[in-house]
Coordinates of C-alpha atoms and ligand atoms in Angstrom, one line a residue:
X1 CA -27.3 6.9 -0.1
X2 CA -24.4 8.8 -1.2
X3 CA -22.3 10.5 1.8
X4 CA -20.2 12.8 -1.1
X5 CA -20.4 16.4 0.8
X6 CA -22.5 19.1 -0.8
X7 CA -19.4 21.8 -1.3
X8 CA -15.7 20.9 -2.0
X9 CA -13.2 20.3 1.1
X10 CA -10.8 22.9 0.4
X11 CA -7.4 23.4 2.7
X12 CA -5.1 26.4 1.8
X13 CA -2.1 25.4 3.8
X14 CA 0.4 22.7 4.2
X15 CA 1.1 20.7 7.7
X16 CA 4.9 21.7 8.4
X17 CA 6.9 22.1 11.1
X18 CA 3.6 21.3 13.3
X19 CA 2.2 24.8 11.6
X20 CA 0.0 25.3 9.0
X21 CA 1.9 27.0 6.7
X22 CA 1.0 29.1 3.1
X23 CA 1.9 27.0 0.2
X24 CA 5.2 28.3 -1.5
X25 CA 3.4 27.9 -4.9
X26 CA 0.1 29.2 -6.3
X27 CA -1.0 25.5 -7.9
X28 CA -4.0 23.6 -6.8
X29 CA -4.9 19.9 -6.8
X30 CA -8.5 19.5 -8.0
X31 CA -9.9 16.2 -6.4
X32 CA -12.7 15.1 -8.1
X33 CA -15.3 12.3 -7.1
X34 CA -15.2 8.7 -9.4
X35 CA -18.8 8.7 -8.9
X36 CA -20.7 11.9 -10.3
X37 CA -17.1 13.4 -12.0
X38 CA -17.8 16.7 -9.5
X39 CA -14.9 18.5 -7.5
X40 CA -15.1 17.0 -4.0
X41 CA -11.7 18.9 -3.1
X42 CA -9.4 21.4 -3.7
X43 CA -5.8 21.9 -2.0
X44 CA -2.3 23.6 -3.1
X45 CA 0.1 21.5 -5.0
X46 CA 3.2 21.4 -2.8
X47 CA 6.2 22.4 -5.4
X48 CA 10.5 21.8 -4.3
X49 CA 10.2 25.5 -1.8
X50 CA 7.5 22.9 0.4
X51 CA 9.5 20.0 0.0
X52 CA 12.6 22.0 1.4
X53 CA 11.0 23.1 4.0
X54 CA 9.1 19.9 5.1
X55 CA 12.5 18.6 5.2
X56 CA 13.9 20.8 6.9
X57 CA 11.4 20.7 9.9
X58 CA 11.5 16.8 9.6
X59 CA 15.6 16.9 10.1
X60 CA 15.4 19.2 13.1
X61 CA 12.9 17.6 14.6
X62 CA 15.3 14.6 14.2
X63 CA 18.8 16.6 14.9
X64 CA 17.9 18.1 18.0
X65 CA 19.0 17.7 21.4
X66 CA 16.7 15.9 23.6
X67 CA 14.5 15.7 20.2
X68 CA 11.8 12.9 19.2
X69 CA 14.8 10.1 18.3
X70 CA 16.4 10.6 22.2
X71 CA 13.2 10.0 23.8
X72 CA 12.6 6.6 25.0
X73 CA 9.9 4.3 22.6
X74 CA 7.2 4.7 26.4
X75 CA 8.1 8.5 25.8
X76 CA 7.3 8.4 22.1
X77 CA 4.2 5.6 23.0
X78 CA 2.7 8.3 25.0
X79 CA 2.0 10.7 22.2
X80 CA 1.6 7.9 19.4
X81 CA -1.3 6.8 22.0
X82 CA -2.7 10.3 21.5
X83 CA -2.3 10.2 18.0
X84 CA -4.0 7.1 17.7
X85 CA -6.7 8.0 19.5
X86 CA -7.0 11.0 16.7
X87 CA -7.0 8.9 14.5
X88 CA -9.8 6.6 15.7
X89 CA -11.7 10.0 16.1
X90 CA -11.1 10.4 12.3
X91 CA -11.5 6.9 11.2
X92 CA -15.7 8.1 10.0
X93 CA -13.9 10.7 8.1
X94 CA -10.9 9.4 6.8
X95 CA -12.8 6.5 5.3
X96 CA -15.5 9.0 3.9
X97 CA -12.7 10.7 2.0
X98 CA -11.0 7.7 0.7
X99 CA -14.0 6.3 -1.0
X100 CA -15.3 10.5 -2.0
X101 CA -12.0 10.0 -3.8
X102 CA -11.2 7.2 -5.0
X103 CA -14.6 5.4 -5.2
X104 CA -13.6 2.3 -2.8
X105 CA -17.2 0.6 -1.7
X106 CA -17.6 2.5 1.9
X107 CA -17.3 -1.1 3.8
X108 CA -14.0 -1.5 3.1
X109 CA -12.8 2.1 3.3
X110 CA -14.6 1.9 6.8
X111 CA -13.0 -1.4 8.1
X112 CA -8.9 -0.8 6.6
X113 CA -9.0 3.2 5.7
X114 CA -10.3 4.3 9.0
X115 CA -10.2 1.6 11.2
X116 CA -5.8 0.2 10.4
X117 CA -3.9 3.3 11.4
X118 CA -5.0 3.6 14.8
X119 CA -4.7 -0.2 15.1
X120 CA -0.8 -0.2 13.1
X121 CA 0.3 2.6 15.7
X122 CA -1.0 0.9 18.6
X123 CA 0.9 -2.7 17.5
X124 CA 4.1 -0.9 16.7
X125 CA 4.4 1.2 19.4
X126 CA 4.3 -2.3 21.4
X127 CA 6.8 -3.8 19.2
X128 CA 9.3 -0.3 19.7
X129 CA 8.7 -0.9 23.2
X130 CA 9.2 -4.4 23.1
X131 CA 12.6 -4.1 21.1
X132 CA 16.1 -5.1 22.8
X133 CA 17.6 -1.8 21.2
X134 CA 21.4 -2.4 22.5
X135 CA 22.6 -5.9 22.9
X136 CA 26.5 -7.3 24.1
X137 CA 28.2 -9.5 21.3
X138 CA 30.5 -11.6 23.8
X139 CA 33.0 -11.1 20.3
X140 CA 34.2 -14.6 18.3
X141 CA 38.0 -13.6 17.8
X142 CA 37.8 -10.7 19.7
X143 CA 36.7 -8.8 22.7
X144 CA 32.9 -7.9 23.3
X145 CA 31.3 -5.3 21.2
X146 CA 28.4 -2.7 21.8
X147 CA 25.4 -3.6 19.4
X148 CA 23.0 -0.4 18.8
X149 CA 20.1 0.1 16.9
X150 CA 18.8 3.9 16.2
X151 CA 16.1 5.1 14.4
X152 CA 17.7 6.2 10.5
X153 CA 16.6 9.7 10.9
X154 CA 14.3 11.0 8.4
X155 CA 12.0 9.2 5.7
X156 CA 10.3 10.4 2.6
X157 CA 7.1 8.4 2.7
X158 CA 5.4 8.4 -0.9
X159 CA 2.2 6.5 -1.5
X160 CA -0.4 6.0 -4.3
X161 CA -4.0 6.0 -4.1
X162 CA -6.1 2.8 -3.7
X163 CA -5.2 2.2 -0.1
X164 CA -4.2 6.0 1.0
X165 CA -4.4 5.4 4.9
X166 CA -3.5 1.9 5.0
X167 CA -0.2 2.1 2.9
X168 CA 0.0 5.4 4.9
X169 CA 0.6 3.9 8.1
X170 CA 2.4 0.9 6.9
X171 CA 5.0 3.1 7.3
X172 CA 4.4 5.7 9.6
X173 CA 3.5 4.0 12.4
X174 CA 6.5 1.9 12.4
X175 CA 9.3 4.7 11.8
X176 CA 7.6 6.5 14.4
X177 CA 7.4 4.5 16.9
X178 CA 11.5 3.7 16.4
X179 CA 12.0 7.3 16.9
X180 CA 12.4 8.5 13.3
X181 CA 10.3 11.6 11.5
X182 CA 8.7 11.7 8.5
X183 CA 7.7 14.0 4.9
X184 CA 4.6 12.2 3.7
X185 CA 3.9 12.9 0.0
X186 CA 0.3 11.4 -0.7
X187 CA -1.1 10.5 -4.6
X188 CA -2.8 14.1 -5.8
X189 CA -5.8 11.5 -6.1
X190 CA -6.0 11.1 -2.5
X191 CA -4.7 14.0 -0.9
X192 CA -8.2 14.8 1.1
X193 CA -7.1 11.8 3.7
X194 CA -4.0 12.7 4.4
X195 CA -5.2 16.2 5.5
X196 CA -6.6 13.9 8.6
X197 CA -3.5 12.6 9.4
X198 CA -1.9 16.2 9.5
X199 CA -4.8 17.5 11.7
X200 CA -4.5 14.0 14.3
X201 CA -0.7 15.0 14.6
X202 CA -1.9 18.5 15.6
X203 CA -4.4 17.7 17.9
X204 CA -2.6 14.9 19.4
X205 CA 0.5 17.0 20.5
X206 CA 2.5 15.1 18.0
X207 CA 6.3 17.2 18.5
X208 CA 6.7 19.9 15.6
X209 CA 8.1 18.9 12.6
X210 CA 8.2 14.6 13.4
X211 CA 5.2 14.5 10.9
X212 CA 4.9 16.4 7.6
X213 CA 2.5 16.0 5.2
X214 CA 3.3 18.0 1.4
X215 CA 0.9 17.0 -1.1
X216 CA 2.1 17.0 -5.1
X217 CA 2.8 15.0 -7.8
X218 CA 5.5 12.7 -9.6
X219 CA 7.8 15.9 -9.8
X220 CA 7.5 16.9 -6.0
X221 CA 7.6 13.2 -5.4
X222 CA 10.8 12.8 -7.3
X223 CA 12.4 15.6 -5.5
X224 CA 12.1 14.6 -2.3
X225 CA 13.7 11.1 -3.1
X226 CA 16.9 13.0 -3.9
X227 CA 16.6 15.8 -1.4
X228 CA 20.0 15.7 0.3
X229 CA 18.1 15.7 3.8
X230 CA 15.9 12.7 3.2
X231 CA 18.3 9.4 4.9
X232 CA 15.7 6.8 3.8
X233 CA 12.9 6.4 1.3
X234 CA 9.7 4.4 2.3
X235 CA 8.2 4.1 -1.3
X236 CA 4.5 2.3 -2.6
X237 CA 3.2 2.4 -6.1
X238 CA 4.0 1.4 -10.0
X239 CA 7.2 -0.6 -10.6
X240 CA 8.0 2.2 -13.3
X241 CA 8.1 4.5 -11.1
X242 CA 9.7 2.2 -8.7
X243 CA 12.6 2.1 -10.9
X244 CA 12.9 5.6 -11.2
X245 CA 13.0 5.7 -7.4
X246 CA 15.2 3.2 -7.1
X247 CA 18.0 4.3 -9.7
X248 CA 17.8 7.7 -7.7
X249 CA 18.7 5.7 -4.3
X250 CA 21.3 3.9 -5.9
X251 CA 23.2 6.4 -7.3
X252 CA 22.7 8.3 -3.5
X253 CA 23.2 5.0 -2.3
X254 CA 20.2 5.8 0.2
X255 CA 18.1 3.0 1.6
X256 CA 15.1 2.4 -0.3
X257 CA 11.9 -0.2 0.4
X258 CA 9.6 -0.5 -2.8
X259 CA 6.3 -1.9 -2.8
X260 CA 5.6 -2.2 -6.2
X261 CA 3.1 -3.9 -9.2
X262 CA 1.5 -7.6 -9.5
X263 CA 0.1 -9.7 -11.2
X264 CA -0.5 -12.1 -8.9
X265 CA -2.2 -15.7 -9.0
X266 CA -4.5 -17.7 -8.2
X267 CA -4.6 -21.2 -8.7
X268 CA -7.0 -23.5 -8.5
X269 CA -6.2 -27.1 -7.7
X270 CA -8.1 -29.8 -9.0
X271 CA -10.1 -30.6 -5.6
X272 CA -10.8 -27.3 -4.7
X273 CA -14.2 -26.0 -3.8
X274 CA -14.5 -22.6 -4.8
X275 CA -18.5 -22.5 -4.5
X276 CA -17.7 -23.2 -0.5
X277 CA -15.5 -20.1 -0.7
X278 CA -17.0 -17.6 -2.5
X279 CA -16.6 -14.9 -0.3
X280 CA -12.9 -15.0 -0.1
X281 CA -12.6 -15.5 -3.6
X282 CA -14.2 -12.6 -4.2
X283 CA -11.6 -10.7 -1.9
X284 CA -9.1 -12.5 -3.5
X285 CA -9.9 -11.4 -7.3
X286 CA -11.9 -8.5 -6.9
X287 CA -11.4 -6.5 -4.2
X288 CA -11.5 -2.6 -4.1
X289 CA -12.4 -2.5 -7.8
X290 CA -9.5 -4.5 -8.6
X291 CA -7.3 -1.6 -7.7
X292 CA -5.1 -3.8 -5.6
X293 CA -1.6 -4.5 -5.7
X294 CA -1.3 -8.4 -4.6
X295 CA -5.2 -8.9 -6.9
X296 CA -5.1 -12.7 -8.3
X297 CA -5.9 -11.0 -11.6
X298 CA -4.6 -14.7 -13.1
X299 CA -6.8 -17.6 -12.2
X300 CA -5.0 -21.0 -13.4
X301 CA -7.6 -23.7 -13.4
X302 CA -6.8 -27.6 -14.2
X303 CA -7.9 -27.6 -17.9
X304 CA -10.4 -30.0 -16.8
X305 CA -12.4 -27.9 -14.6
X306 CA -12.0 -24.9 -16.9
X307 CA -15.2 -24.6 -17.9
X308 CA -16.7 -24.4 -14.7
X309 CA -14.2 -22.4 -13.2
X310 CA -14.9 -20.0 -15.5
X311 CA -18.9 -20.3 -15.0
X312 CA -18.6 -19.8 -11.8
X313 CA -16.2 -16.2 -11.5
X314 CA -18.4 -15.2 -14.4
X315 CA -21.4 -15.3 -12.0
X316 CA -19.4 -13.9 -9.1
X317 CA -18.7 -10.8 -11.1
X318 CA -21.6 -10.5 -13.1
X319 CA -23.4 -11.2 -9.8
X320 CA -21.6 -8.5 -8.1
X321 CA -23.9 -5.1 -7.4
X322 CA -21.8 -2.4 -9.3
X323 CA -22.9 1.4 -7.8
X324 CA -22.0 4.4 -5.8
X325 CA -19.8 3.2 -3.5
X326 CA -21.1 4.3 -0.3
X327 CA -24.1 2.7 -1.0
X328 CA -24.3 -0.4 1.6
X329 CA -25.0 -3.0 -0.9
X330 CA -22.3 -2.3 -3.3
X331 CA -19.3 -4.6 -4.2
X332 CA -17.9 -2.9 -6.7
X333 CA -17.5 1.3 -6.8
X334 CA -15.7 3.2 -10.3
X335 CA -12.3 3.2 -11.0
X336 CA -10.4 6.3 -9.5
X337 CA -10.1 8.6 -12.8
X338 CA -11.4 8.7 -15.7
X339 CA -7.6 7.9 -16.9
X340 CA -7.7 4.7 -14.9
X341 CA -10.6 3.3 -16.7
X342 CA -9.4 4.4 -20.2
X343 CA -6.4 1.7 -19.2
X344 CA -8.5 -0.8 -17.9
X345 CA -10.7 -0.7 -21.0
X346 CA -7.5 -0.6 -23.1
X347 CA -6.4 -3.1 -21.8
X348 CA -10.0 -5.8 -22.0
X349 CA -10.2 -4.2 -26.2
X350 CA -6.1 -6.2 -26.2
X351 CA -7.6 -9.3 -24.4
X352 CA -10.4 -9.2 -27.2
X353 CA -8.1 -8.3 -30.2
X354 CA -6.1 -11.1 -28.6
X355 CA -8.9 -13.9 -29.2
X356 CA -10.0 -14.4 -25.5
X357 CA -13.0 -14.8 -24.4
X358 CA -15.5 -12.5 -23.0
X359 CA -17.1 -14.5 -20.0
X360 CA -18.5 -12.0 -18.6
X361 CA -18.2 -8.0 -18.5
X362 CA -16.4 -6.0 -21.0
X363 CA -18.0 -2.9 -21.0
X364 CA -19.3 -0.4 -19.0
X365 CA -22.5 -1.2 -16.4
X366 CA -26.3 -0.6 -17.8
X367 CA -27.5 3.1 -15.9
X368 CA -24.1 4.4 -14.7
X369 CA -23.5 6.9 -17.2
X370 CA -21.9 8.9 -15.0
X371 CA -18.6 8.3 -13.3
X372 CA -15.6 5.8 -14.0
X373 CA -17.8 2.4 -13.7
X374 CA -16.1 -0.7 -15.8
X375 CA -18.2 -4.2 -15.5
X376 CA -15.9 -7.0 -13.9
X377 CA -14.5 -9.1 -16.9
X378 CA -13.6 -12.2 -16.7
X379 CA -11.8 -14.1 -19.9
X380 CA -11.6 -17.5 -20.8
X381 CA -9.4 -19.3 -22.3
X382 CA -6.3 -16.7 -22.1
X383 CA -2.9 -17.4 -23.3
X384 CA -0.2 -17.1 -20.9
X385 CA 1.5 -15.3 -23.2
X386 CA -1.1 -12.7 -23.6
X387 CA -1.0 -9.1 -22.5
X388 CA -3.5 -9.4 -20.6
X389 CA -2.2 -12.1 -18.5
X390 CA 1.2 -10.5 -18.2
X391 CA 0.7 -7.1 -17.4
X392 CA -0.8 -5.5 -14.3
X393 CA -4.3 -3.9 -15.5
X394 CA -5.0 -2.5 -11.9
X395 CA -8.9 -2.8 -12.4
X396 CA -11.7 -5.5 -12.2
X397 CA -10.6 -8.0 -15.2
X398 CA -9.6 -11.4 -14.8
X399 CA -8.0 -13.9 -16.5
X400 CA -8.8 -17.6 -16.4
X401 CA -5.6 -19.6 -17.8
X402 CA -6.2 -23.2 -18.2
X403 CA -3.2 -25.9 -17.0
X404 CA -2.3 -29.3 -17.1
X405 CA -1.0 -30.4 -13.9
X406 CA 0.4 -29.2 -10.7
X407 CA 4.0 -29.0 -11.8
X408 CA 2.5 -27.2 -14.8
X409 CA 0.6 -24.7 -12.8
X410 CA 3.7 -24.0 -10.7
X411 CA 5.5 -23.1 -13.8
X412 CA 3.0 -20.9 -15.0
X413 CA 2.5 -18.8 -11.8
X414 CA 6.1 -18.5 -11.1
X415 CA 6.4 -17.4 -14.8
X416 CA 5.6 -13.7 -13.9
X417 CA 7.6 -10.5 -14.3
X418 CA 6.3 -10.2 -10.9
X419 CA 5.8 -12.2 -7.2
X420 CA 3.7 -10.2 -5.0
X421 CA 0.4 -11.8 -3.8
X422 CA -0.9 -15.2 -4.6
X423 CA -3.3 -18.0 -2.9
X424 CA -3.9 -21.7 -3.4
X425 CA -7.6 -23.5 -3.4
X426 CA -8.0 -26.8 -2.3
X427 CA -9.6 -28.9 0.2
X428 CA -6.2 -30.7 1.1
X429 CA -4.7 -28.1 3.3
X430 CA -1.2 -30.1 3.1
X431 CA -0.9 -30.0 -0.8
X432 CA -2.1 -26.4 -0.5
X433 CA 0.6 -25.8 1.5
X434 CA 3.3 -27.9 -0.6
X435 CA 2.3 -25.4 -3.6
X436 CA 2.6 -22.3 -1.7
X437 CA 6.1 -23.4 -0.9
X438 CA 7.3 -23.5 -4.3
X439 CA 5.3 -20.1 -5.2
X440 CA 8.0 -17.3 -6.3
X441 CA 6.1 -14.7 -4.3
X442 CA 6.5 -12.5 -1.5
X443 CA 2.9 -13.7 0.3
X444 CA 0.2 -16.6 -0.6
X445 CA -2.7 -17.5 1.6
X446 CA -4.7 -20.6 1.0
X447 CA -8.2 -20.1 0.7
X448 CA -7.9 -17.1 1.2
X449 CA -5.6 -13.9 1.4
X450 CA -5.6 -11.3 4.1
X451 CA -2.6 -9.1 5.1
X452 CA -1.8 -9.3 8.8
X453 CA 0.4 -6.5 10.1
X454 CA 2.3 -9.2 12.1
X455 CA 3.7 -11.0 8.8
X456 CA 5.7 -9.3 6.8
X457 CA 4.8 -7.7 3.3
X458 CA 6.4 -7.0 0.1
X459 CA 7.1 -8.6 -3.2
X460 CA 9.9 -10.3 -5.2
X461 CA 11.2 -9.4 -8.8
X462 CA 9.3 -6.9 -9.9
X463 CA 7.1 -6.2 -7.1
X464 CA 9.4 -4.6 -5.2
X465 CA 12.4 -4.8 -2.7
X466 CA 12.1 -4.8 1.3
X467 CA 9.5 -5.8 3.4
X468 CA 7.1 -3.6 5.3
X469 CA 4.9 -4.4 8.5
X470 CA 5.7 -7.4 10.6
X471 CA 8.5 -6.5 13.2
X472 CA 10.8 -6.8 10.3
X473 CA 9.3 -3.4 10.0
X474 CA 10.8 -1.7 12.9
X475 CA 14.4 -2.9 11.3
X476 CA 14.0 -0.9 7.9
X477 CA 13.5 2.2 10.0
X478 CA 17.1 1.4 11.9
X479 CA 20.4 1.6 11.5
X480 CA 23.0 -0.4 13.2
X481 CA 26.4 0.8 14.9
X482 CA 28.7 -1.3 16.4
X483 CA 31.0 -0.2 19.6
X484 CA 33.8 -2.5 20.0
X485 CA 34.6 -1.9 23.9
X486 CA 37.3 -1.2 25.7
X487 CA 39.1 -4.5 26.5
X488 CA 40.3 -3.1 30.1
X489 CA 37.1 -1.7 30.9
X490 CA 33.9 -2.9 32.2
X491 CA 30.6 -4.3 30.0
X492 CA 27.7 -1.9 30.3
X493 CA 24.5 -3.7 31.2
X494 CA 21.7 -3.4 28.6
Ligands
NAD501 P1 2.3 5.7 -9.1 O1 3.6 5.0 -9.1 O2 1.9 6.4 -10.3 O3 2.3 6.8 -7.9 C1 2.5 6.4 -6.5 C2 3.0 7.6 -5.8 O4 4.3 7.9 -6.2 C3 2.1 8.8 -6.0 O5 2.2 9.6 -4.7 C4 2.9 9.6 -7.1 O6 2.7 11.0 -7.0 C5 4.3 9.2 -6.7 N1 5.3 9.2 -7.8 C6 5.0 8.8 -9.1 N2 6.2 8.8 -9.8 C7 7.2 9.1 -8.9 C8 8.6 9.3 -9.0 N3 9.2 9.1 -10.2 N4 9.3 9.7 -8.0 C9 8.6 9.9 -6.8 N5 7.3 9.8 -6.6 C10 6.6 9.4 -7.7 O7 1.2 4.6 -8.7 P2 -0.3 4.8 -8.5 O8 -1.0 4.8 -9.8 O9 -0.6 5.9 -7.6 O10 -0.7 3.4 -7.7 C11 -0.9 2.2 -8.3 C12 0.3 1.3 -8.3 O11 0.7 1.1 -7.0 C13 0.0 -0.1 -8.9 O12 1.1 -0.5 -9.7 C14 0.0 -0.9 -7.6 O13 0.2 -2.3 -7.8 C15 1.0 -0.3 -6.8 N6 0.8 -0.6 -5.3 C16 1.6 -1.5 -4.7 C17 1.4 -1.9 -3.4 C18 2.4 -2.8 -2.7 O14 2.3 -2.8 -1.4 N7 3.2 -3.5 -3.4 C19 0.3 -1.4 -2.7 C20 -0.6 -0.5 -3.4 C21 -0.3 -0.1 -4.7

């Protein structure tokens, strides 16, 4: 069953200023499906004239009198309430577009892509709510002071592809529930999705200009970064472009979060039971095509189990049924672009040339001639020092490193450029635990790994700086000011 419409979505006009405005350029973005290689959408490219005036509507909306950042966080709940009740009236379609472009297996897209953003505005709209904004400091050498937190006013959201709507409303729902507005600049790949987000702000009443969506590439994505109305930058993707970001907020000194590369790891103690567990070790490794930021593409098993640690991912992903992604039964969809695979294969020819090897995979799947289909790989036997160990390949190929101890396997995990994900398998859930504490990562489950919008997310060294989701969320959105009070007058209540 393949749910991939008969004729192209096509949108002509940009979400601005709660209007649907002409593009100030004559480019297009041509969305085309990972599956069959057809056009499944067109829209315009949005060039520096959109960005300019997305940002413009996005700082009046947050500048006016009486505007979206005065109202109370039950004011602002109200609408986000609507809006998340547009969304859940989208979630069908939002998912559908997702995996149309991007070729995620039509479970998932239906469970994160369309079911999380209703769900993320609803949580932080009870968090805003929740949130002692002004607070007394009785003062330590001085008087009392006024504490205040306000929202920072307005945020260039940038995201990349493999997760569009979840990543999406990572940061929306939080900034908007604090009160601030937003210019959303999706990945060209997955621009069809956040069309739905435009049209849920628009049905749901959503206050002109709070949410902007202008669609483009790196260039439109680098100019809103620097665009002198932007007061915060809310950014997920590569860690090169990550850098770029973040040398442009430096010099600006604007606050920036990055959510960025990993190459995350899994390792596998010597009394785990992965056969009990296969399920969330599948998640774990392979999840989404192995298009996933935190993916334990690393799998460090005690050199003594090795063998059958490799045996038994090599039946997991040869095991796995490889297809059109909205197909029910399949587990693993193509890669989003035909550039995305040509790096994914580039990279399993280096693990070859490199003398790993080949468990299982390596190629492309029997009868799926058409569209971006790799076969999950899994190597044995890989170096630590190998490319392929070290570098984030961003598609369906393992690595199986073998180690000689815990203390060793520590070492080798932490020895990462980066420290995003991670999980620990074993059946003692108290040594699990003591290795997960000396893990150099931003998050590591044991026995599995699952990202709650309660606990915060984000990665160390390389992987990124700030957190999002959690409550630590609302905070990145804020600013604080401090009003030292008058010492002959009275203390406000709060
Ligand atoms: P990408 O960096 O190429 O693009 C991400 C987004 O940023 C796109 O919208 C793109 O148009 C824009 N962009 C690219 N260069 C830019 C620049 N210099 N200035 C402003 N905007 C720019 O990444 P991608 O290929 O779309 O996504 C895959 C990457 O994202 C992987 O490295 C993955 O690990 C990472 N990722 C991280 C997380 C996380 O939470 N840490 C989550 C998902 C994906």
């Amino acid at each position: 069953m393949s749910t991939l419409p008969e004729q192209a979505v096509e949108y002509r006009t940009f979400y601005i200023g709660g209007e649907w405005v002409q593009p100030a350029g004559a480019g297009q973005i041509t969305v085309t499906s990972p599956v069959n290689e057809e056009v499944v959408g067109i829209t315009p490219d949005g060039v520096d004239a959109d960005v300019d005036r997305a940002v413009v509507a996005a700082r009046s909306a947050y500048d006016q009198q009486g505007g979206w950042a005065s109202w109370t966080p039950e004011e602002r709940g109200e609408v986000l309430e609507r809006f998340a009740v547009e969304m859940d009236a989208r979630a069908a379609d939002s998912a559908v577009r997702t995996t149309m472009s991007n070729g995620m297996p039509f479970a998932l897209s239906q469970q994160l892509e369309g079911g999380l953003p209703g769900a993320f505005v609803r949580y932080y709209v009870g968090l805003a709510t929740a949130q002692q904004r002004e607070e007394i400091r009785p003062g330590f050498l001085g008087g009392p002071a006024l504490l205040r937190r306000y929202p920072i006013g307005v945020v260039a959201a940038i995201v990349p592809w493999n997760f569009p709507q979840a990543l999406t409303f990572a940061k929306i729902a939080p900034l908007l529930a604090v009160g601030c507005t937003v210019v959303l600049k999706p990945s060209p790949e997955t621009v069809l999705d956040a069309y739905t987000v435009a049209e849920a702000a628009d049905a749901a009443g959503v206050p002109a200009g709070v949410i902007n969506v202008v669609p483009g590439g790196r260039e439109t994505g680098a100019y809103l970064v620097r665009h002198p109305g932007v007061d915060k930058v809310a950014f997920t993707g590569s860690t090169a472009a990550g850098r770029s970001i973040g040398e442009a907020c430096g010099r600006l000194l604007r606050p920036v979060t990055l959510e960025l590369g990993g190459k995350s790891a899994a390792i596998v103690l010597d009394d785990a039971d992965l056969a009990s567990n296969l399920e969330a070790l599948f998640g774990a490794c392979l999840i989404n095509n192995g298009q996933t930021c935190w993916l334990n593409s690393r799998i460090l098993a005690p050199r003594g189990r090795h063998d059958e640690v490799v045996e038994l991912l090599a039946s997991l992903a040869s095991g796995a049924t490889i297809g059109d992604p909205f197909d029910e039964a399949t587990q693993v969809g193509p890669l989003v672009s035909a550039r995305q695979r040509d790096r994914v294969e580039g990279y399993i020819a280096q693990g070859i040339e490199g003398g790993a090897r080949v468990a299982t995979g390596g190629g492309r799947p029997d009868g799926l001639d058409r569209g971006f289909y790799v076969e999950p790989t899994v190597f044995a036997n890989v170096s630590p020092d190998a490319v392929i160990a070290r570098e984030e390949i961003f598609g369906p190929v393992l690595s199986v490193i073998p180690y000689d101890g815990v203390d060793d396997a520590v070492r080798l995990a932490n020895d990462s450029e980066y420290g995003l994900g991670g999980t620990v398998w074993t059946t003692d859930h108290e040594k699990g635990l003591a290795v997960a504490r000396r893990i150099q990562t931003g998050a590591i489950g044991i026995n599995q790994f699952f990202t709650d919008p309660s606990a915060p997310f984000g990665g160390v060294k390389s992987s990124g700086l700030g957190r999002e989701m959690g409550v630590e969320a609302l905070s990145t959105f804020q600013e604080l000011q401090t009003v030292y009070l008058d010492p002959a007058g009275p203390v406000p209540e709060v």
